[in-house]
mmCIF file of N, CA and C in Angstrom:
data_model
loop_
_atom_site.group_PDB
_atom_site.id
_atom_site.type_symbol
_atom_site.label_atom_id
_atom_site.label_comp_id
_atom_site.label_asym_id
_atom_site.label_seq_id
_atom_site.Cartn_x
_atom_site.Cartn_y
_atom_site.Cartn_z
ATOM 1 N N GLN A 1 122.489 89.121 91.547
ATOM 2 C CA GLN A 1 122.337 90.270 93.002
ATOM 3 C C GLN A 1 121.014 90.249 92.746
ATOM 4 N N VAL A 2 120.140 90.007 94.279
ATOM 5 C CA VAL A 2 119.192 90.422 94.353
ATOM 6 C C VAL A 2 118.874 91.373 95.164
ATOM 7 N N GLN A 3 117.880 92.175 94.953
ATOM 8 C CA GLN A 3 117.889 93.958 95.526
ATOM 9 C C GLN A 3 116.199 93.537 96.077
ATOM 10 N N LEU A 4 116.069 94.015 97.015
ATOM 11 C CA LEU A 4 114.479 93.959 97.831
ATOM 12 C C LEU A 4 114.419 95.532 98.410
ATOM 13 N N VAL A 5 113.210 96.176 98.316
ATOM 14 C CA VAL A 5 113.136 97.017 98.662
ATOM 15 C C VAL A 5 111.330 97.465 99.260
ATOM 16 N N GLU A 6 111.446 97.166 100.889
ATOM 17 C CA GLU A 6 110.128 97.517 101.083
ATOM 18 C C GLU A 6 109.334 98.743 101.659
ATOM 19 N N SER A 7 108.374 98.859 101.719
ATOM 20 C CA SER A 7 107.232 100.187 101.782
ATOM 21 C C SER A 7 106.022 99.954 102.108
ATOM 22 N N GLY A 8 105.714 100.932 102.601
ATOM 23 C CA GLY A 8 103.940 100.892 103.849
ATOM 24 C C GLY A 8 104.128 101.418 104.732
ATOM 25 N N GLY A 9 105.251 101.146 105.494
ATOM 26 C CA GLY A 9 105.591 101.315 106.567
ATOM 27 C C GLY A 9 104.458 102.622 107.573
ATOM 28 N N GLY A 10 104.418 103.045 108.947
ATOM 29 C CA GLY A 10 104.188 104.194 109.262
ATOM 30 C C GLY A 10 103.449 103.616 110.541
ATOM 31 N N LEU A 11 102.933 105.168 111.558
ATOM 32 C CA LEU A 11 102.124 104.943 112.231
ATOM 33 C C LEU A 11 100.711 104.721 112.276
ATOM 34 N N VAL A 12 100.262 103.471 112.873
ATOM 35 C CA VAL A 12 98.751 103.507 113.283
ATOM 36 C C VAL A 12 98.340 103.220 114.135
ATOM 37 N N GLN A 13 97.142 103.615 114.958
ATOM 38 C CA GLN A 13 96.817 103.241 116.344
ATOM 39 C C GLN A 13 96.181 101.994 116.462
ATOM 40 N N ALA A 14 96.168 101.427 117.411
ATOM 41 C CA ALA A 14 95.720 100.036 117.790
ATOM 42 C C ALA A 14 94.592 99.592 117.031
ATOM 43 N N GLY A 15 94.111 98.490 116.436
ATOM 44 C CA GLY A 15 93.249 97.935 116.055
ATOM 45 C C GLY A 15 93.235 97.924 114.393
ATOM 46 N N GLY A 16 94.185 99.425 114.187
ATOM 47 C CA GLY A 16 94.411 99.625 112.494
ATOM 48 C C GLY A 16 94.710 98.559 111.459
ATOM 49 N N SER A 17 94.902 99.264 110.574
ATOM 50 C CA SER A 17 95.397 98.009 109.654
ATOM 51 C C SER A 17 96.620 98.642 108.450
ATOM 52 N N LEU A 18 97.836 97.954 108.092
ATOM 53 C CA LEU A 18 98.655 98.485 107.122
ATOM 54 C C LEU A 18 98.868 97.344 106.484
ATOM 55 N N ARG A 19 99.191 97.683 104.880
ATOM 56 C CA ARG A 19 99.949 97.013 104.065
ATOM 57 C C ARG A 19 101.318 96.990 103.671
ATOM 58 N N LEU A 20 102.249 96.455 103.619
ATOM 59 C CA LEU A 20 103.631 96.417 103.632
ATOM 60 C C LEU A 20 104.090 95.646 102.025
ATOM 61 N N SER A 21 104.741 96.524 101.352
ATOM 62 C CA SER A 21 105.187 95.930 100.166
ATOM 63 C C SER A 21 106.541 95.197 100.385
ATOM 64 N N CYS A 22 107.048 95.038 99.167
ATOM 65 C CA CYS A 22 108.387 94.458 99.031
ATOM 66 C C CYS A 22 108.846 94.424 97.602
ATOM 67 N N ALA A 23 108.900 94.792 97.056
ATOM 68 C CA ALA A 23 109.566 94.884 95.693
ATOM 69 C C ALA A 23 110.918 94.581 95.000
ATOM 70 N N ALA A 24 111.022 93.230 94.715
ATOM 71 C CA ALA A 24 112.254 92.403 94.359
ATOM 72 C C ALA A 24 112.729 92.641 93.043
ATOM 73 N N SER A 25 113.679 92.143 92.503
ATOM 74 C CA SER A 25 114.226 92.198 91.291
ATOM 75 C C SER A 25 113.550 90.731 90.381
ATOM 76 N N THR A 26 113.845 90.697 89.343
ATOM 77 C CA THR A 26 113.235 89.332 88.845
ATOM 78 C C THR A 26 113.712 88.426 89.120
ATOM 79 N N LEU A 27 114.875 88.492 89.604
ATOM 80 C CA LEU A 27 116.225 87.138 89.700
ATOM 81 C C LEU A 27 115.223 86.949 90.872
ATOM 82 N N ALA A 28 114.209 87.389 91.539
ATOM 83 C CA ALA A 28 113.950 86.733 92.952
ATOM 84 C C ALA A 28 112.398 86.180 92.761
ATOM 85 N N SER A 29 111.633 86.297 91.815
ATOM 86 C CA SER A 29 110.869 86.327 91.334
ATOM 87 C C SER A 29 110.521 84.385 91.760
ATOM 88 N N GLY A 30 111.545 83.495 91.509
ATOM 89 C CA GLY A 30 110.896 82.696 91.847
ATOM 90 C C GLY A 30 111.870 81.485 93.042
ATOM 91 N N TYR A 31 112.121 82.972 93.998
ATOM 92 C CA TYR A 31 112.825 82.450 95.292
ATOM 93 C C TYR A 31 111.238 82.254 96.586
ATOM 94 N N THR A 32 111.685 82.004 97.610
ATOM 95 C CA THR A 32 110.839 82.133 98.508
ATOM 96 C C THR A 32 110.965 83.596 99.483
ATOM 97 N N VAL A 33 109.862 84.070 99.546
ATOM 98 C CA VAL A 33 110.276 85.184 100.489
ATOM 99 C C VAL A 33 109.546 85.417 101.556
ATOM 100 N N ALA A 34 109.901 86.131 102.549
ATOM 101 C CA ALA A 34 109.257 85.819 104.205
ATOM 102 C C ALA A 34 109.744 87.568 104.317
ATOM 103 N N TRP A 35 108.678 87.373 105.433
ATOM 104 C CA TRP A 35 108.455 89.008 106.315
ATOM 105 C C TRP A 35 108.939 88.413 107.854
ATOM 106 N N PHE A 36 110.230 89.255 108.234
ATOM 107 C CA PHE A 36 110.870 89.094 109.747
ATOM 108 C C PHE A 36 110.605 90.730 110.039
ATOM 109 N N ARG A 37 110.561 90.728 111.590
ATOM 110 C CA ARG A 37 110.664 91.918 112.259
ATOM 111 C C ARG A 37 111.099 92.111 113.090
ATOM 112 N N GLN A 38 111.897 93.181 113.604
ATOM 113 C CA GLN A 38 112.843 93.432 114.709
ATOM 114 C C GLN A 38 112.369 94.670 115.697
ATOM 115 N N ALA A 39 112.130 94.516 116.881
ATOM 116 C CA ALA A 39 111.845 95.418 117.608
ATOM 117 C C ALA A 39 112.605 96.175 118.595
ATOM 118 N N PRO A 40 113.308 97.132 119.156
ATOM 119 C CA PRO A 40 114.443 97.472 119.766
ATOM 120 C C PRO A 40 114.704 96.600 121.221
ATOM 121 N N GLY A 41 115.598 95.960 120.940
ATOM 122 C CA GLY A 41 116.683 95.252 122.248
ATOM 123 C C GLY A 41 115.861 94.097 122.245
ATOM 124 N N LYS A 42 114.943 93.671 121.103
ATOM 125 C CA LYS A 42 114.594 91.926 120.625
ATOM 126 C C LYS A 42 115.165 91.350 119.565
ATOM 127 N N GLU A 43 115.419 90.111 119.661
ATOM 128 C CA GLU A 43 115.904 89.233 118.313
ATOM 129 C C GLU A 43 115.176 89.649 116.943
ATOM 130 N N ARG A 44 115.351 89.445 115.987
ATOM 131 C CA ARG A 44 114.831 88.992 114.561
ATOM 132 C C ARG A 44 113.790 88.092 114.463
ATOM 133 N N GLU A 45 112.320 88.248 114.622
ATOM 134 C CA GLU A 45 111.121 87.526 114.271
ATOM 135 C C GLU A 45 110.327 87.152 112.962
ATOM 136 N N PHE A 46 110.281 85.598 112.922
ATOM 137 C CA PHE A 46 109.593 85.457 112.064
ATOM 138 C C PHE A 46 108.029 85.781 112.103
ATOM 139 N N VAL A 47 107.847 86.014 110.906
ATOM 140 C CA VAL A 47 106.456 86.912 110.514
ATOM 141 C C VAL A 47 105.631 85.769 110.149
ATOM 142 N N ALA A 48 105.847 85.528 108.416
ATOM 143 C CA ALA A 48 105.568 84.996 107.361
ATOM 144 C C ALA A 48 106.354 84.941 106.279
ATOM 145 N N ALA A 49 105.893 83.585 105.540
ATOM 146 C CA ALA A 49 106.997 82.912 104.367
ATOM 147 C C ALA A 49 106.219 82.724 103.636
ATOM 148 N N MET A 50 106.387 82.801 101.959
ATOM 149 C CA MET A 50 105.443 82.038 101.062
ATOM 150 C C MET A 50 106.718 81.114 100.127
ATOM 151 N N SER A 51 106.045 80.345 99.227
ATOM 152 C CA SER A 51 107.335 79.568 98.629
ATOM 153 C C SER A 51 107.285 80.147 97.237
ATOM 154 N N ARG A 52 107.921 80.029 96.542
ATOM 155 C CA ARG A 52 107.757 80.484 95.119
ATOM 156 C C ARG A 52 107.223 80.170 94.380
ATOM 157 N N ASN A 53 105.847 79.131 94.447
ATOM 158 C CA ASN A 53 105.004 78.901 93.995
ATOM 159 C C ASN A 53 103.093 79.336 94.259
ATOM 160 N N GLY A 54 103.857 79.695 95.631
ATOM 161 C CA GLY A 54 102.641 79.932 96.746
ATOM 162 C C GLY A 54 101.356 79.429 97.420
ATOM 163 N N ASN A 55 102.388 78.013 97.109
ATOM 164 C CA ASN A 55 101.087 76.907 97.605
ATOM 165 C C ASN A 55 101.662 76.870 98.972
ATOM 166 N N ILE A 56 102.663 77.202 99.708
ATOM 167 C CA ILE A 56 103.151 76.722 101.178
ATOM 168 C C ILE A 56 103.315 78.192 101.957
ATOM 169 N N ILE A 57 102.407 78.464 102.967
ATOM 170 C CA ILE A 57 103.132 79.465 103.537
ATOM 171 C C ILE A 57 102.665 79.170 105.005
ATOM 172 N N TYR A 58 103.523 80.077 105.622
ATOM 173 C CA TYR A 58 103.854 79.820 107.057
ATOM 174 C C TYR A 58 103.612 81.112 107.643
ATOM 175 N N TYR A 59 102.925 81.274 108.735
ATOM 176 C CA TYR A 59 102.878 82.639 110.001
ATOM 177 C C TYR A 59 103.518 82.046 111.193
ATOM 178 N N GLY A 60 103.984 83.028 111.861
ATOM 179 C CA GLY A 60 104.408 83.273 113.214
ATOM 180 C C GLY A 60 103.383 83.126 114.136
ATOM 181 N N ASP A 61 103.411 82.749 115.095
ATOM 182 C CA ASP A 61 102.337 82.538 116.043
ATOM 183 C C ASP A 61 102.102 83.906 116.498
ATOM 184 N N SER A 62 102.297 84.590 116.657
ATOM 185 C CA SER A 62 101.886 85.790 117.137
ATOM 186 C C SER A 62 101.043 87.050 116.185
ATOM 187 N N VAL A 63 101.195 86.284 114.546
ATOM 188 C CA VAL A 63 100.239 87.235 113.953
ATOM 189 C C VAL A 63 99.492 86.139 112.738
ATOM 190 N N LYS A 64 99.312 84.677 113.790
ATOM 191 C CA LYS A 64 98.627 84.147 112.831
ATOM 192 C C LYS A 64 96.926 84.798 113.177
ATOM 193 N N GLY A 65 96.210 84.867 111.616
ATOM 194 C CA GLY A 65 94.740 85.557 111.766
ATOM 195 C C GLY A 65 94.584 86.929 111.730
ATOM 196 N N ARG A 66 95.591 86.927 111.906
ATOM 197 C CA ARG A 66 95.700 89.269 111.680
ATOM 198 C C ARG A 66 96.781 89.360 110.244
ATOM 199 N N PHE A 67 97.614 88.393 109.966
ATOM 200 C CA PHE A 67 98.534 88.967 109.297
ATOM 201 C C PHE A 67 98.501 87.941 107.653
ATOM 202 N N THR A 68 98.125 88.408 106.607
ATOM 203 C CA THR A 68 98.045 87.647 105.162
ATOM 204 C C THR A 68 99.218 88.140 104.229
ATOM 205 N N ILE A 69 100.063 86.737 103.586
ATOM 206 C CA ILE A 69 100.943 87.508 102.936
ATOM 207 C C ILE A 69 100.561 87.087 101.782
ATOM 208 N N SER A 70 101.005 87.945 100.569
ATOM 209 C CA SER A 70 100.304 87.173 99.456
ATOM 210 C C SER A 70 101.480 87.904 97.877
ATOM 211 N N ARG A 71 101.125 87.424 96.801
ATOM 212 C CA ARG A 71 102.455 87.921 95.989
ATOM 213 C C ARG A 71 101.496 88.205 94.817
ATOM 214 N N ASP A 72 101.774 89.012 93.990
ATOM 215 C CA ASP A 72 101.704 89.361 92.864
ATOM 216 C C ASP A 72 101.921 88.337 91.766
ATOM 217 N N ASN A 73 100.787 88.143 90.790
ATOM 218 C CA ASN A 73 101.027 87.398 89.561
ATOM 219 C C ASN A 73 102.566 87.177 89.053
ATOM 220 N N ALA A 74 103.435 88.394 88.762
ATOM 221 C CA ALA A 74 104.550 88.232 88.439
ATOM 222 C C ALA A 74 105.516 87.956 89.255
ATOM 223 N N GLY A 75 105.087 87.777 90.389
ATOM 224 C CA GLY A 75 105.736 87.199 91.639
ATOM 225 C C GLY A 75 106.737 88.206 91.776
ATOM 226 N N ASN A 76 107.017 89.458 91.383
ATOM 227 C CA ASN A 76 108.237 90.480 91.684
ATOM 228 C C ASN A 76 107.583 91.368 93.061
ATOM 229 N N THR A 77 106.244 91.152 93.370
ATOM 230 C CA THR A 77 105.979 92.128 94.662
ATOM 231 C C THR A 77 105.267 91.315 95.573
ATOM 232 N N VAL A 78 105.608 91.038 96.922
ATOM 233 C CA VAL A 78 105.450 90.640 97.405
ATOM 234 C C VAL A 78 104.714 91.403 98.910
ATOM 235 N N TYR A 79 103.350 91.079 99.463
ATOM 236 C CA TYR A 79 102.569 92.237 100.237
ATOM 237 C C TYR A 79 102.136 91.638 101.674
ATOM 238 N N LEU A 80 102.398 92.281 102.504
ATOM 239 C CA LEU A 80 101.926 91.803 103.918
ATOM 240 C C LEU A 80 100.967 92.823 104.421
ATOM 241 N N GLN A 81 99.822 92.301 104.618
ATOM 242 C CA GLN A 81 99.044 93.002 104.878
ATOM 243 C C GLN A 81 98.649 92.922 106.238
ATOM 244 N N MET A 82 98.222 93.723 106.979
ATOM 245 C CA MET A 82 98.642 93.536 108.404
ATOM 246 C C MET A 82 97.191 93.977 108.845
ATOM 247 N N ASN A 83 96.500 93.323 109.898
ATOM 248 C CA ASN A 83 95.006 93.825 110.202
ATOM 249 C C ASN A 83 95.106 93.773 111.770
ATOM 250 N N THR A 84 93.931 94.523 112.514
ATOM 251 C CA THR A 84 94.245 94.391 113.864
ATOM 252 C C THR A 84 95.203 94.668 114.446
ATOM 253 N N LEU A 85 95.930 95.120 114.204
ATOM 254 C CA LEU A 85 97.472 95.715 115.072
ATOM 255 C C LEU A 85 97.504 95.842 116.359
ATOM 256 N N LYS A 86 98.315 95.690 117.017
ATOM 257 C CA LYS A 86 99.008 95.789 118.103
ATOM 258 C C LYS A 86 100.173 96.805 118.851
ATOM 259 N N PRO A 87 99.979 97.274 119.344
ATOM 260 C CA PRO A 87 101.595 97.893 120.180
ATOM 261 C C PRO A 87 102.529 97.106 119.925
ATOM 262 N N GLU A 88 102.712 95.677 120.201
ATOM 263 C CA GLU A 88 103.706 94.672 119.938
ATOM 264 C C GLU A 88 103.839 94.494 119.011
ATOM 265 N N ASP A 89 103.305 94.825 118.318
ATOM 266 C CA ASP A 89 103.920 94.486 116.604
ATOM 267 C C ASP A 89 104.346 95.787 116.164
ATOM 268 N N THR A 90 104.650 96.793 117.074
ATOM 269 C CA THR A 90 105.753 97.761 116.566
ATOM 270 C C THR A 90 107.354 97.201 116.743
ATOM 271 N N ALA A 91 107.986 97.304 115.005
ATOM 272 C CA ALA A 91 108.883 97.171 115.162
ATOM 273 C C ALA A 91 109.465 97.344 113.742
ATOM 274 N N LEU A 92 110.571 97.161 113.010
ATOM 275 C CA LEU A 92 111.082 97.187 111.719
ATOM 276 C C LEU A 92 111.102 96.015 111.034
ATOM 277 N N TYR A 93 110.037 95.985 110.123
ATOM 278 C CA TYR A 93 110.020 94.872 108.963
ATOM 279 C C TYR A 93 111.101 95.009 107.970
ATOM 280 N N TYR A 94 111.274 93.766 107.922
ATOM 281 C CA TYR A 94 112.037 93.631 106.610
ATOM 282 C C TYR A 94 111.530 92.316 105.849
ATOM 283 N N CYS A 95 111.853 92.350 104.450
ATOM 284 C CA CYS A 95 111.235 91.310 104.094
ATOM 285 C C CYS A 95 112.882 90.566 103.550
ATOM 286 N N ALA A 96 112.487 89.070 102.926
ATOM 287 C CA ALA A 96 113.674 88.489 102.472
ATOM 288 C C ALA A 96 113.672 87.700 101.858
ATOM 289 N N SER A 97 114.540 87.123 100.972
ATOM 290 C CA SER A 97 114.830 86.015 100.139
ATOM 291 C C SER A 97 115.418 85.196 99.869
ATOM 292 N N ARG A 98 115.075 84.122 99.304
ATOM 293 C CA ARG A 98 115.936 82.627 99.601
ATOM 294 C C ARG A 98 115.752 81.801 98.148
ATOM 295 N N PRO A 99 116.599 81.095 97.556
ATOM 296 C CA PRO A 99 116.454 80.208 96.950
ATOM 297 C C PRO A 99 115.928 78.652 97.245
ATOM 298 N N ARG A 100 116.543 78.463 98.851
ATOM 299 C CA ARG A 100 115.935 77.420 99.001
ATOM 300 C C ARG A 100 116.170 77.116 100.891
ATOM 301 N N GLY A 101 115.930 76.268 101.955
ATOM 302 C CA GLY A 101 115.997 76.577 103.241
ATOM 303 C C GLY A 101 114.753 76.049 103.701
ATOM 304 N N ASN A 102 115.041 76.434 104.764
ATOM 305 C CA ASN A 102 114.145 76.264 106.109
ATOM 306 C C ASN A 102 113.094 77.824 105.851
ATOM 307 N N MET A 103 112.455 77.852 105.409
ATOM 308 C CA MET A 103 111.386 79.429 105.492
ATOM 309 C C MET A 103 111.498 79.894 106.578
ATOM 310 N N MET A 104 111.104 79.406 107.746
ATOM 311 C CA MET A 104 111.102 79.790 108.719
ATOM 312 C C MET A 104 112.408 80.769 109.972
ATOM 313 N N ALA A 105 113.118 79.860 109.184
ATOM 314 C CA ALA A 105 114.635 80.040 109.694
ATOM 315 C C ALA A 105 115.301 81.816 109.022
ATOM 316 N N ALA A 106 116.223 82.691 109.954
ATOM 317 C CA ALA A 106 116.305 83.570 109.397
ATOM 318 C C ALA A 106 117.939 83.432 108.969
ATOM 319 N N ASP A 107 118.008 82.928 108.341
ATOM 320 C CA ASP A 107 119.483 82.489 107.577
ATOM 321 C C ASP A 107 119.371 82.817 106.157
ATOM 322 N N TYR A 108 118.101 83.750 105.904
ATOM 323 C CA TYR A 108 117.729 84.366 104.359
ATOM 324 C C TYR A 108 119.160 85.145 103.501
ATOM 325 N N LEU A 109 119.536 84.747 102.616
ATOM 326 C CA LEU A 109 120.716 85.384 101.989
ATOM 327 C C LEU A 109 120.518 86.734 101.474
ATOM 328 N N TYR A 110 118.805 87.056 101.157
ATOM 329 C CA TYR A 110 119.073 88.296 100.928
ATOM 330 C C TYR A 110 118.149 89.324 101.823
ATOM 331 N N TRP A 111 117.945 90.732 101.421
ATOM 332 C CA TRP A 111 117.140 90.763 102.771
ATOM 333 C C TRP A 111 117.397 92.787 102.206
ATOM 334 N N GLY A 112 116.157 93.565 102.392
ATOM 335 C CA GLY A 112 115.828 94.789 102.153
ATOM 336 C C GLY A 112 115.988 95.300 103.298
ATOM 337 N N GLN A 113 116.040 96.277 103.099
ATOM 338 C CA GLN A 113 116.471 97.657 104.331
ATOM 339 C C GLN A 113 115.528 97.643 105.565
ATOM 340 N N GLY A 114 114.258 97.356 105.490
ATOM 341 C CA GLY A 114 113.350 97.615 106.360
ATOM 342 C C GLY A 114 112.382 98.623 106.325
ATOM 343 N N THR A 115 111.337 98.644 106.714
ATOM 344 C CA THR A 115 110.358 99.825 106.956
ATOM 345 C C THR A 115 109.629 99.629 107.888
ATOM 346 N N GLN A 116 109.800 100.937 108.773
ATOM 347 C CA GLN A 116 109.008 101.097 110.260
ATOM 348 C C GLN A 116 107.435 100.744 110.156
ATOM 349 N N VAL A 117 107.306 100.068 111.486
ATOM 350 C CA VAL A 117 105.884 99.908 111.805
ATOM 351 C C VAL A 117 105.788 100.840 113.690
ATOM 352 N N THR A 118 104.909 101.129 113.291
ATOM 353 C CA THR A 118 104.788 101.970 114.723
ATOM 354 C C THR A 118 103.414 101.681 115.316
ATOM 355 N N VAL A 119 102.775 101.146 116.335
ATOM 356 C CA VAL A 119 101.612 101.190 116.822
ATOM 357 C C VAL A 119 101.350 101.851 118.029
ATOM 358 N N SER A 120 100.641 102.810 117.962
ATOM 359 C CA SER A 120 100.359 103.158 118.885
ATOM 360 C C SER A 120 99.183 102.903 120.220
ATOM 361 N N SER A 121 99.099 103.169 121.449
ATOM 362 C CA SER A 121 97.968 102.205 122.099
ATOM 363 C C SER A 121 97.246 103.439 122.137
#
């Protein structure tokens, strides 16, 4: 069983920065890891994903150039550095993991509980 625990969310003013963390169990260290977000009344949106070896990275169009996904050397913690935040970035951010499949699709096998990010204007 893979467990994912997100942290780092909070309230920030527009233009500010936050760094989210996703702590994964050892089993997930070789898996693809991604971040998704979901705002009230909207569908879950792909944010970023990183392959098991870190060589392949994708970003959603709305966050390109502002967000950066990274992984620690042990592969057990994944980060999402979010800069130049906008009110439309307000959402519940989820960490997800899977052994294989489309890195940008939402059908990941394992999900965390989410961490709330609120950006005020």
